[in-house]
Coordinates of C-alpha atoms and ligand atoms in Angstrom, one line a residue:
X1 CA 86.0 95.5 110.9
X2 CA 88.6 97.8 112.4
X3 CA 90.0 100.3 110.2
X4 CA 93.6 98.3 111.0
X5 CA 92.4 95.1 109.8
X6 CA 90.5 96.9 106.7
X7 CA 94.1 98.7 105.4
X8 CA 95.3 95.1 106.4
X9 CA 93.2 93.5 104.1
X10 CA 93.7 96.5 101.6
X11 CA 97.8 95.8 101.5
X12 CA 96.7 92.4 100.5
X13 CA 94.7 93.1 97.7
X14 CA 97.6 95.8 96.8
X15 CA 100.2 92.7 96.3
X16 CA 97.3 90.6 94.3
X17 CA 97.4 93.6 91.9
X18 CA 101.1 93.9 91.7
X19 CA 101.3 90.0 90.7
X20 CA 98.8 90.3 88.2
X21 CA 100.7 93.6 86.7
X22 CA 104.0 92.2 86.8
X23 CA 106.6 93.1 83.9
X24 CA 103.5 94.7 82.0
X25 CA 105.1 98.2 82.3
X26 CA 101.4 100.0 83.0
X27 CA 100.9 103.4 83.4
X28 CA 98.4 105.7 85.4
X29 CA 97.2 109.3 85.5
X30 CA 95.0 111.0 88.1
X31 CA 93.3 114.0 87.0
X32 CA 92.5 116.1 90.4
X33 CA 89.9 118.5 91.1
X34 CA 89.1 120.5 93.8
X35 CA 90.9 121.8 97.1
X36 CA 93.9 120.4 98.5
X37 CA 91.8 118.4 100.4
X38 CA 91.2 116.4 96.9
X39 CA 95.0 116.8 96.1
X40 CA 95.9 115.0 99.7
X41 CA 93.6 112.5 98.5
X42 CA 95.2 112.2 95.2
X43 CA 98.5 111.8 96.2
X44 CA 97.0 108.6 98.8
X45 CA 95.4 107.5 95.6
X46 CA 98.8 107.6 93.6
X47 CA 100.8 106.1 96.7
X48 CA 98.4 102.7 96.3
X49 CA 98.2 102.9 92.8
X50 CA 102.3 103.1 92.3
X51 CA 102.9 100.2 94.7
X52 CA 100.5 98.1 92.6
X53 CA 102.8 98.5 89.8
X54 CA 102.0 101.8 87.9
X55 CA 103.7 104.4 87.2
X56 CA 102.9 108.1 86.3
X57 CA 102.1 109.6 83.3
X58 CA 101.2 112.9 82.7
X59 CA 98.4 112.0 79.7
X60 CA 95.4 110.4 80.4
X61 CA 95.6 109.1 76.4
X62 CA 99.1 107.2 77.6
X63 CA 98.0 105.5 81.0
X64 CA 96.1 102.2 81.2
X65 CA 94.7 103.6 84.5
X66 CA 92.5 106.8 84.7
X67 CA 91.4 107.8 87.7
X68 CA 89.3 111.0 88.1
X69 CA 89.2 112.5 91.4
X70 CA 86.4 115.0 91.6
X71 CA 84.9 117.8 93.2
X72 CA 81.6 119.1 93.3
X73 CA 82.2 122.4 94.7
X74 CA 81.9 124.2 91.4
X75 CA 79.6 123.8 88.5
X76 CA 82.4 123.7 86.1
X77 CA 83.9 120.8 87.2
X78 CA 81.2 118.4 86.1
X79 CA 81.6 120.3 82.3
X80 CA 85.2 119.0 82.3
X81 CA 85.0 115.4 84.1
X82 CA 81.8 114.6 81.1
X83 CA 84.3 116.6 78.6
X84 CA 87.3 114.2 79.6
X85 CA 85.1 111.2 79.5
X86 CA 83.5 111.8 76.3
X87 CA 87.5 111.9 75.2
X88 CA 88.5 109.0 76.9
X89 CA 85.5 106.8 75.2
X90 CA 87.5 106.0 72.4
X91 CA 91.0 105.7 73.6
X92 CA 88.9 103.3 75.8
X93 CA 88.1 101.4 73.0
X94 CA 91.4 100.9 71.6
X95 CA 93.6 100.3 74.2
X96 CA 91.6 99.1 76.9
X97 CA 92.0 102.3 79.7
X98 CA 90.6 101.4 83.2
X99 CA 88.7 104.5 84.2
X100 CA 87.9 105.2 87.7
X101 CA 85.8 107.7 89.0
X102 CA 86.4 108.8 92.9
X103 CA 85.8 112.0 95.3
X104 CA 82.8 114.5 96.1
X105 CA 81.1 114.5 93.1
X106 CA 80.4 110.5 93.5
X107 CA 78.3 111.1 96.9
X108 CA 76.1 112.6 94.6
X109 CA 73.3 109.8 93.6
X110 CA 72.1 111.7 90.5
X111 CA 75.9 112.2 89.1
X112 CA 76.5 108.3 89.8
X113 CA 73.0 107.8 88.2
X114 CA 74.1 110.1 84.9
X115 CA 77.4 108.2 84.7
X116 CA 76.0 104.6 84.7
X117 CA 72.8 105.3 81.9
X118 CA 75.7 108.3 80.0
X119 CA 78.6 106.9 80.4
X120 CA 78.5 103.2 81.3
X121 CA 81.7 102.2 80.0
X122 CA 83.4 103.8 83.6
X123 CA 84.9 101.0 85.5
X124 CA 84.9 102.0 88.8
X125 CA 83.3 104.5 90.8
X126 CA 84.0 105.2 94.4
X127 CA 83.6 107.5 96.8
X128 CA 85.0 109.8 99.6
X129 CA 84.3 107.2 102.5
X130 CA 86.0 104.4 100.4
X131 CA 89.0 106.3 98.9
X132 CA 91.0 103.3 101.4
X133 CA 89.4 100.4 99.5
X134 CA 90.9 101.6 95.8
X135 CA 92.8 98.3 96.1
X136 CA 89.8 96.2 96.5
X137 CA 87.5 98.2 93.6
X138 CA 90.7 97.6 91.2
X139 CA 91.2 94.3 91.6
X140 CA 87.8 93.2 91.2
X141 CA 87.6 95.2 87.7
X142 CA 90.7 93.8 86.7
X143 CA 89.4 90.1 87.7
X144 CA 85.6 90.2 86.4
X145 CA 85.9 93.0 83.9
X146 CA 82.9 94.0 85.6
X147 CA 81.4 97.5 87.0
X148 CA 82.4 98.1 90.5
X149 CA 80.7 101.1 92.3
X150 CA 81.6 101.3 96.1
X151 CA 80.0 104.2 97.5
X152 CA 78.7 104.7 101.3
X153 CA 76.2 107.3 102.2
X154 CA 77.3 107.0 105.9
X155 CA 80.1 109.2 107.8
X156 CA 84.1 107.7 106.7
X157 CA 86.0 106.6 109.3
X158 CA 89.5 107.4 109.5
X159 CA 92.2 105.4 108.0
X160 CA 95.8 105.5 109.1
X161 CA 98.6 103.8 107.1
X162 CA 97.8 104.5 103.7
X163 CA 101.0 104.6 101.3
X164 CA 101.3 108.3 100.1
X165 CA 103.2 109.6 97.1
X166 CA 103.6 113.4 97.5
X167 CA 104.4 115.6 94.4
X168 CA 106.9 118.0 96.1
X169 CA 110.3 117.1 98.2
X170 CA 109.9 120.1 100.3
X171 CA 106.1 120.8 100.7
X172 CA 103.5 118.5 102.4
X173 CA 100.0 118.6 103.0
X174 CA 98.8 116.9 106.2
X175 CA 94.8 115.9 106.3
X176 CA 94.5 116.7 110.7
X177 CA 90.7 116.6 110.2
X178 CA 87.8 115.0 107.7
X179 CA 84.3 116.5 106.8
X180 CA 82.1 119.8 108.3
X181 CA 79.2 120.2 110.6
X182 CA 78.5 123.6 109.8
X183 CA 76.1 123.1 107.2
X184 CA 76.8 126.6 105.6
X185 CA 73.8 126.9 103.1
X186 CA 76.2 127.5 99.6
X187 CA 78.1 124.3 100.4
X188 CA 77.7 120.6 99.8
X189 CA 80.3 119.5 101.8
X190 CA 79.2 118.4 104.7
X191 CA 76.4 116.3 102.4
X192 CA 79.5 115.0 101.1
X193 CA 82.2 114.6 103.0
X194 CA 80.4 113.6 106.5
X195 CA 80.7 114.9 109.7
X196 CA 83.9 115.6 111.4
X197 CA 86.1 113.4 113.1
X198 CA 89.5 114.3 113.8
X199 CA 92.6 112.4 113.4
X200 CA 94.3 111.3 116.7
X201 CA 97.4 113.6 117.4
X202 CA 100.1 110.5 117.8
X203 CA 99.3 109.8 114.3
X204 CA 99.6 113.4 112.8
X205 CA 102.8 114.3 115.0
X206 CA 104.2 110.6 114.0
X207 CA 103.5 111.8 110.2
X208 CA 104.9 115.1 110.6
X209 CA 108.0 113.8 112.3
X210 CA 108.6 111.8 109.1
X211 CA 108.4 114.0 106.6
X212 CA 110.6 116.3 108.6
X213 CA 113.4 113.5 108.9
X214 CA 112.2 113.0 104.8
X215 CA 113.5 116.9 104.5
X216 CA 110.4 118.0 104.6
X217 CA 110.6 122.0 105.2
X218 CA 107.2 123.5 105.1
X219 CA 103.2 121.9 106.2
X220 CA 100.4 122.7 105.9
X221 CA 97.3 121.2 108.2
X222 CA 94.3 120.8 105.9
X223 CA 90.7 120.6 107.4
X224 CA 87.4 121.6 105.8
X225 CA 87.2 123.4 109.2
X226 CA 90.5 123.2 110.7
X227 CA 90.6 125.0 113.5
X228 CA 87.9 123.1 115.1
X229 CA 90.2 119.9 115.0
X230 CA 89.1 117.4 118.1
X231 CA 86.4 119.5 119.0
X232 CA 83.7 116.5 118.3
X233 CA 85.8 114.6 120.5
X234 CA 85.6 116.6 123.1
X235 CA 82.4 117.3 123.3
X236 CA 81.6 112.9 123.3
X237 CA 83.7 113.5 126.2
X238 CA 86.6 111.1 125.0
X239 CA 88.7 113.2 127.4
X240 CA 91.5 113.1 124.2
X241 CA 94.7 114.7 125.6
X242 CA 97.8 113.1 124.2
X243 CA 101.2 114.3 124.9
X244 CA 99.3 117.7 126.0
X245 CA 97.3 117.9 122.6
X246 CA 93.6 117.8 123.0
X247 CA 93.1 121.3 120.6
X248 CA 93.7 122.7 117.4
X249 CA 96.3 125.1 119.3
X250 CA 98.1 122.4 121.2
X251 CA 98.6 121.0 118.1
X252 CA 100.4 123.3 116.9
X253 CA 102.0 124.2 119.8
X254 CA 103.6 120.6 119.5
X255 CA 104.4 120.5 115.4
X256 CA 106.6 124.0 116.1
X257 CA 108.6 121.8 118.8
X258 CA 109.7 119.7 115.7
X259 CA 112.9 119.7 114.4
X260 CA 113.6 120.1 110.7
X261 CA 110.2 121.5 110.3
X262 CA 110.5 125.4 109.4
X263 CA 107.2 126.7 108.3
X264 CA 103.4 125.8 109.5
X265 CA 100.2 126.8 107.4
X266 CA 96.7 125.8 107.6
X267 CA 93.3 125.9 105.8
X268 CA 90.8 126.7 105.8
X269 CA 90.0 127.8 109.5
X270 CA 86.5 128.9 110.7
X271 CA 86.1 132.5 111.8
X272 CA 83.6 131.7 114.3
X273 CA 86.2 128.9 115.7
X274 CA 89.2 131.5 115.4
X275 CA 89.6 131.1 119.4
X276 CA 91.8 133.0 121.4
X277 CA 94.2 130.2 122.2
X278 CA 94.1 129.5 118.5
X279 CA 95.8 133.4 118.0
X280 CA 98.2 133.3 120.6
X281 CA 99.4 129.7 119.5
X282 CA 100.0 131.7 115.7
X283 CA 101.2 134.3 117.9
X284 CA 104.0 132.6 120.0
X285 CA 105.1 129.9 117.4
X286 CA 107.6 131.5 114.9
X287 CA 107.4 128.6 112.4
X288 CA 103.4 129.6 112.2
X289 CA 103.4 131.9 109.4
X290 CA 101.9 134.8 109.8
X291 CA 99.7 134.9 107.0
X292 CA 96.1 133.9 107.9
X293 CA 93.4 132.3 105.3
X294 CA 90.0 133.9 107.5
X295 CA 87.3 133.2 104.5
X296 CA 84.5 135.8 105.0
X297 CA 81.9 134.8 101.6
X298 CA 79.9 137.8 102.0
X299 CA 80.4 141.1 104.1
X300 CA 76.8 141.4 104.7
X301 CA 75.7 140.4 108.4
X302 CA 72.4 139.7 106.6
X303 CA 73.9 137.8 103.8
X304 CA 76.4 136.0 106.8
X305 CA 73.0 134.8 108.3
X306 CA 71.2 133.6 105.1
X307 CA 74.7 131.7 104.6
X308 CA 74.5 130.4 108.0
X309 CA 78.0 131.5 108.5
X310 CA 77.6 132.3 112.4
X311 CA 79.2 135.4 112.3
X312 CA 78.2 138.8 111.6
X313 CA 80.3 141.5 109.5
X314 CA 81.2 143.2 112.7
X315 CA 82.4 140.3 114.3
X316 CA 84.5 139.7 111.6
X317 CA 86.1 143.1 111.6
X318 CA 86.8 142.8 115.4
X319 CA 88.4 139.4 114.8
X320 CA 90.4 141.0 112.4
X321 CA 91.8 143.7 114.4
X322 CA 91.9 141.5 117.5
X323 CA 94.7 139.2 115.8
X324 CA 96.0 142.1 114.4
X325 CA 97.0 143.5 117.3
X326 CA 98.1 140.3 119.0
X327 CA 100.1 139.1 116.2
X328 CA 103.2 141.3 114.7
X329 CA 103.1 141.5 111.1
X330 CA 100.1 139.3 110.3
X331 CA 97.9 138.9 106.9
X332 CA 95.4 137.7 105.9
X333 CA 93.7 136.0 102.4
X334 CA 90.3 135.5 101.9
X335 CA 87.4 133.8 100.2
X336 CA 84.6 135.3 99.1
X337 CA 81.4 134.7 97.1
X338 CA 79.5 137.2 94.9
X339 CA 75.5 137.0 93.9
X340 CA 74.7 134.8 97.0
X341 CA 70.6 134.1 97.0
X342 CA 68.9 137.3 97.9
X343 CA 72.3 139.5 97.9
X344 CA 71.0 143.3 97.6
X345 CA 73.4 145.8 96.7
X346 CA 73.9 147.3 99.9
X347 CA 74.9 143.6 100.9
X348 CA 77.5 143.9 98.4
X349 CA 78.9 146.8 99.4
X350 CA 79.2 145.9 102.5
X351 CA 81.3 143.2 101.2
X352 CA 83.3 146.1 99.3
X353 CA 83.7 148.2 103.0
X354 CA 85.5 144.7 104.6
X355 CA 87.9 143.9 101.7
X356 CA 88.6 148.3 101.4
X357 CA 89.5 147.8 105.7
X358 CA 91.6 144.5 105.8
X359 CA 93.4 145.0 102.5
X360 CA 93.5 141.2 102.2
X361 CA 96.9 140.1 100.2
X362 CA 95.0 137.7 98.1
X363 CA 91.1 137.5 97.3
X364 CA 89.8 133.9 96.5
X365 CA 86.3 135.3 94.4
X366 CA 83.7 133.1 93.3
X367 CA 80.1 133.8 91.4
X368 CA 78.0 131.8 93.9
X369 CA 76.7 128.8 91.2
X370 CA 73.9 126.7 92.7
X371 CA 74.4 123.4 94.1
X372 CA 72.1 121.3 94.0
X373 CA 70.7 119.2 97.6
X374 CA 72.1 122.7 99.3
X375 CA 69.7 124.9 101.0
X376 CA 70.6 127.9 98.4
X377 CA 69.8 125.6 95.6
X378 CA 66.6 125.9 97.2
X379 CA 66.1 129.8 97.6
X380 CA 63.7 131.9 95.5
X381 CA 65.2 134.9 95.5
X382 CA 68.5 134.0 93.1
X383 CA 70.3 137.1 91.6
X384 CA 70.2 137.2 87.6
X385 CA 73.9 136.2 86.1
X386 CA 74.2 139.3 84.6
X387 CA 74.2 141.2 87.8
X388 CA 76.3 138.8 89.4
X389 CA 78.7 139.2 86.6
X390 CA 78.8 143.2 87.1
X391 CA 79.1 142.6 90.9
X392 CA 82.3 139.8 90.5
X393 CA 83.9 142.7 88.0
X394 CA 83.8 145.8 90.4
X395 CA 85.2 143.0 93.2
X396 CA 88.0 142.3 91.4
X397 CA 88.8 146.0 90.1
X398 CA 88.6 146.6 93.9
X399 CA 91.2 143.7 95.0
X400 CA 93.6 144.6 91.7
X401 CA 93.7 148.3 92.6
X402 CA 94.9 147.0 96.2
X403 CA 97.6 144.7 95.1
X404 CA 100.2 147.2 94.0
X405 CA 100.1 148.7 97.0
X406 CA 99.9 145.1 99.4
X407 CA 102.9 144.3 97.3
X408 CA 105.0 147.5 97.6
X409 CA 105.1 147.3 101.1
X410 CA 107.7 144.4 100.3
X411 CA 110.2 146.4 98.3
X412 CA 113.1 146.8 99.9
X413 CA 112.4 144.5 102.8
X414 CA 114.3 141.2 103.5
X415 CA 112.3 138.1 103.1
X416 CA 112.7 134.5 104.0
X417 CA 112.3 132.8 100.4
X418 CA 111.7 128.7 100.0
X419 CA 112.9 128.0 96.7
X420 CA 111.1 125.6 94.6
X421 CA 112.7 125.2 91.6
X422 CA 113.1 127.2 88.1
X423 CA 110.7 129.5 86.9
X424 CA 107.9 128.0 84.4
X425 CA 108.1 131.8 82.7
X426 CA 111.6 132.1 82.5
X427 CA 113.9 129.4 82.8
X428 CA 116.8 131.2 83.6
X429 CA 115.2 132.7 86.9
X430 CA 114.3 130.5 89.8
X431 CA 111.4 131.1 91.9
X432 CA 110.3 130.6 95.7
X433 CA 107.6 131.9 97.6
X434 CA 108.0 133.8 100.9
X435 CA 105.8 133.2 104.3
X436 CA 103.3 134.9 103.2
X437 CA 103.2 133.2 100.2
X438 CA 103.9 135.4 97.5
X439 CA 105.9 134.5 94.9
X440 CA 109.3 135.5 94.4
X441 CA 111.3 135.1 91.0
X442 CA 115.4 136.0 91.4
X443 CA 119.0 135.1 89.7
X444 CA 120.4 131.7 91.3
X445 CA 121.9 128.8 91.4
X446 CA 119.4 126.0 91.2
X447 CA 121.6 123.8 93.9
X448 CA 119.2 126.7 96.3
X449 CA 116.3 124.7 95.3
X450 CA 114.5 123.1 98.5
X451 CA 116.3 125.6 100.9
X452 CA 115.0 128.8 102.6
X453 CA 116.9 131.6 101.4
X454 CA 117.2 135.6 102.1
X455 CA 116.3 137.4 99.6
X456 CA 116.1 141.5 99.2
X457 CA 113.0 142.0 97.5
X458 CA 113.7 144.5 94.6
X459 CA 110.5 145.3 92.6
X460 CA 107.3 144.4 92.5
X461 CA 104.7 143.1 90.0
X462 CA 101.2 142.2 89.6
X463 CA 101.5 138.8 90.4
X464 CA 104.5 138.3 91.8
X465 CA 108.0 140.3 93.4
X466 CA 111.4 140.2 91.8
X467 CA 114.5 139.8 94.8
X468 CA 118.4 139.6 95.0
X469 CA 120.1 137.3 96.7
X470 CA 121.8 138.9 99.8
Ligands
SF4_501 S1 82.6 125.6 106.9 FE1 80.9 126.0 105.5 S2 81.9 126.4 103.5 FE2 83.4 125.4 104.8 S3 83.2 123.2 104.3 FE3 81.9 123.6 106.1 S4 79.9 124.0 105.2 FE4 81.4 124.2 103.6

């Protein structure tokens, strides 16, 4: 079936729900893990779910719909989804919940196995290829109170037209690109998520042009590898050039060009795919910001290669200074992963040398946990926790001792601020973060909230600076 006639049949099964539901007043909850990738998910899940006549609640032990949307990225997660179910088992029993189960984690046979012998009262489980068909899964639990699980182990097409409920006015994320072929040897992504296709550029410009005309002020692009959007494509030689877009820096060469829209981010991006018309497109487009997430995982050209990163520490550095020197003012945050399989340390301090050179404004750190079907999970040589442990604490010393220093370069500068509302710490204070996303708390009306301000930045603080209004 096309993917037009499958979200076809998908609205129909949404208005089958919404009869059965009628004047029941039912609730729902989605509990989101993961990367923004899951929360872009999420909010399509919540966009179906509400037109089939839910409506959000923050507690899973109020809603008659539960749905999990998982990640399998980190260890920890699975700890809290059997935590939450083990929870839910009861409320189950006395009021009925529907629990659903969707995302990463569920393209893992031996987590769907443990779910149906440990936890067979779960509904519905589905998976990242069949996120679309929610509808469908739902209204066959509802009809035969029986188990539904729809998962496919093949590569997800892409599906257009899916109602969306965001959870900000002034913020949205924009999927531009599905799945991974780099196969780095930590990750379970591409196992997971399938290969990459791209979404065509009428359909992400047509999105975009929306949520501007919706208010929309700031977007950000999300791709497990964005900055190699229709590069499968173009290599099956689809010739894909529409409107002038046929890369990842025509596109956003075009979103700059539209109206209403004011700021541009995008994660994560490649190094190795961190072309040069890629850096002049952040260079020339002034609603780009300039702060650039360039995810390293290990400074080590050894580790790099053991990762299968395709990129040496050198390499990295040079990109580094290359955009550096072609783009005024730019930043950079990064990812990186501590106690890798094999990691020596003289491959740690390599990875001390890069972060001590690029100062980055914010370090994403991570023990490396094993994951299992990965090629790490299958490496001898795994470091002890306890080293790891030391190894994550002198990382983190390292990035802490740099931030008062990344952040004093702001004092007494004048910075473009989008407010977002009051301040969870201090009500009286409202807060905003500026391009390159720190977060700002100052005195103001909250009437500012959803605009970009000036602000003169004042003082700063370990997690955050303090500005005036100008
Ligand atoms: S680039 Fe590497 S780390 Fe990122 S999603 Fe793909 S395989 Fe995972």
């Amino acid at each position: 079936m096309e993917t037009k006639q499958e979200i076809e049949e998908q609205k129909k099964y949404i208005n089958k729900v919404k009869t059965e539901n009628k004047n029941k007043n039912l609730k729902y909850t989605i509990i989101t893990m993961g990367c923004q990738l899951n929360e872009n998910d999420s909010e399509k899940l919540a966009g179906m779910i509400e037109q089939m006549g839910y409506n959000k609640v923050d507690s899973f032990k109020d809603a008659d719909l539960c749905l999990f949307n998982t990640c399998c990225v980190r260890e920890n997660a699975e700890d809290r989804l059997f935590g939450k179910l083990g929870e839910l088992k009861r409320i189950k029993e006395q009021k009925g919940t529907i629990i659903a189960i969707g995302g990463c984690m569920m393209q893992e046979k031996q987590m769907v196995e443990k779910i149906n012998s440990s936890y067979p009262f779960v509904d519905i489980v589905f998976g990242t290829h069949t996120l679309h068909k929610f509808p469908e899964d739902l209204y066959n639990s509802l009809q035969e109170r029986n188990k539904v699980r729809d998962i496919l182990d093949i590569d997800g097409k892409v599906y257009e037209g899916l109602p969306i409920k965001r959870t900000s006015n002034t913020q949205a994320n924009v999927t531009i690109m599905y799945g991974c072929n780099n196969f780095c040897s930590f990750c379970i992504v591409p196992y997971v998520r399938g290969r990459e296709r791209s979404r065509h550029p009428q359909d992400i410009i047509r999105e975009i042009k929306e949520l501007a005309q919706e208010g929309y002020k700031e977007i950000t692009l999300l791709g497990q590898n964005v900055n190699s959007y229709l590069r499968v494509e173009k290599w099956k030689e689809k010739s894909l050039d529409w409107n002038g877009i046929n890369s990842f820096a025509t596109l956003l060469r075009a979103i700059n060009q539209i109206d209403g829209i004011e700021r541009i981010r995008f994660i994560s991006p490649h190094p190795k795919d961190f072309t040069d018309d890629v850096i002049e497109a952040v260079r020339d487009c002034e609603k780009v910001c300039k702060l650039i997430h360039l995810p390293l995982q290990s400074g080590s050209t050894k580790m790099l290669k053991v990762m299968n990163r395709k990129y040496t520490k050198e390499q990295y550095l040079e990109l580094v200074s290359k955009m550096q020197q072609k783009i005024p003012g730019v930043v950079f945050t990064t990812d990186i992963i501590v106690g890798f399989a094999g990691e020596t340390e003289e491959d740690f301090e390599d990875t001390l040398d890069i972060v001590e050179k690029v100062r980055f404004e914010q370090v994403f750190m991570f023990i490396y946990s094993i994951r299992e079907g990965t090629p790490g999970a299958k490496m001898e040589n795994q470091i002890p926790d306890e080293i790891k442990h030391k190894r994550f604490d002198r990382l983190k010393e390292l990035v802490e001792s740099q931030v008062e220093e990344n952040n004093q370069k702001y004092v007494g500068t004048v910075q473009k601020v989008l407010v977002e509302g009051k301040s969870k710490n201090n009500p009286n204070m409202l807060t905003g973060r500026t391009e390159s996303n720190k977060v700002v708390v100052f005195e103001g009306d909250e009437n500012l909230k959803d605009q970009i301000i000036n602000l003169k930045i004042v003082s700063q603080h370990m997690w955050y600076l303090k500005g005036e209004i100008i």
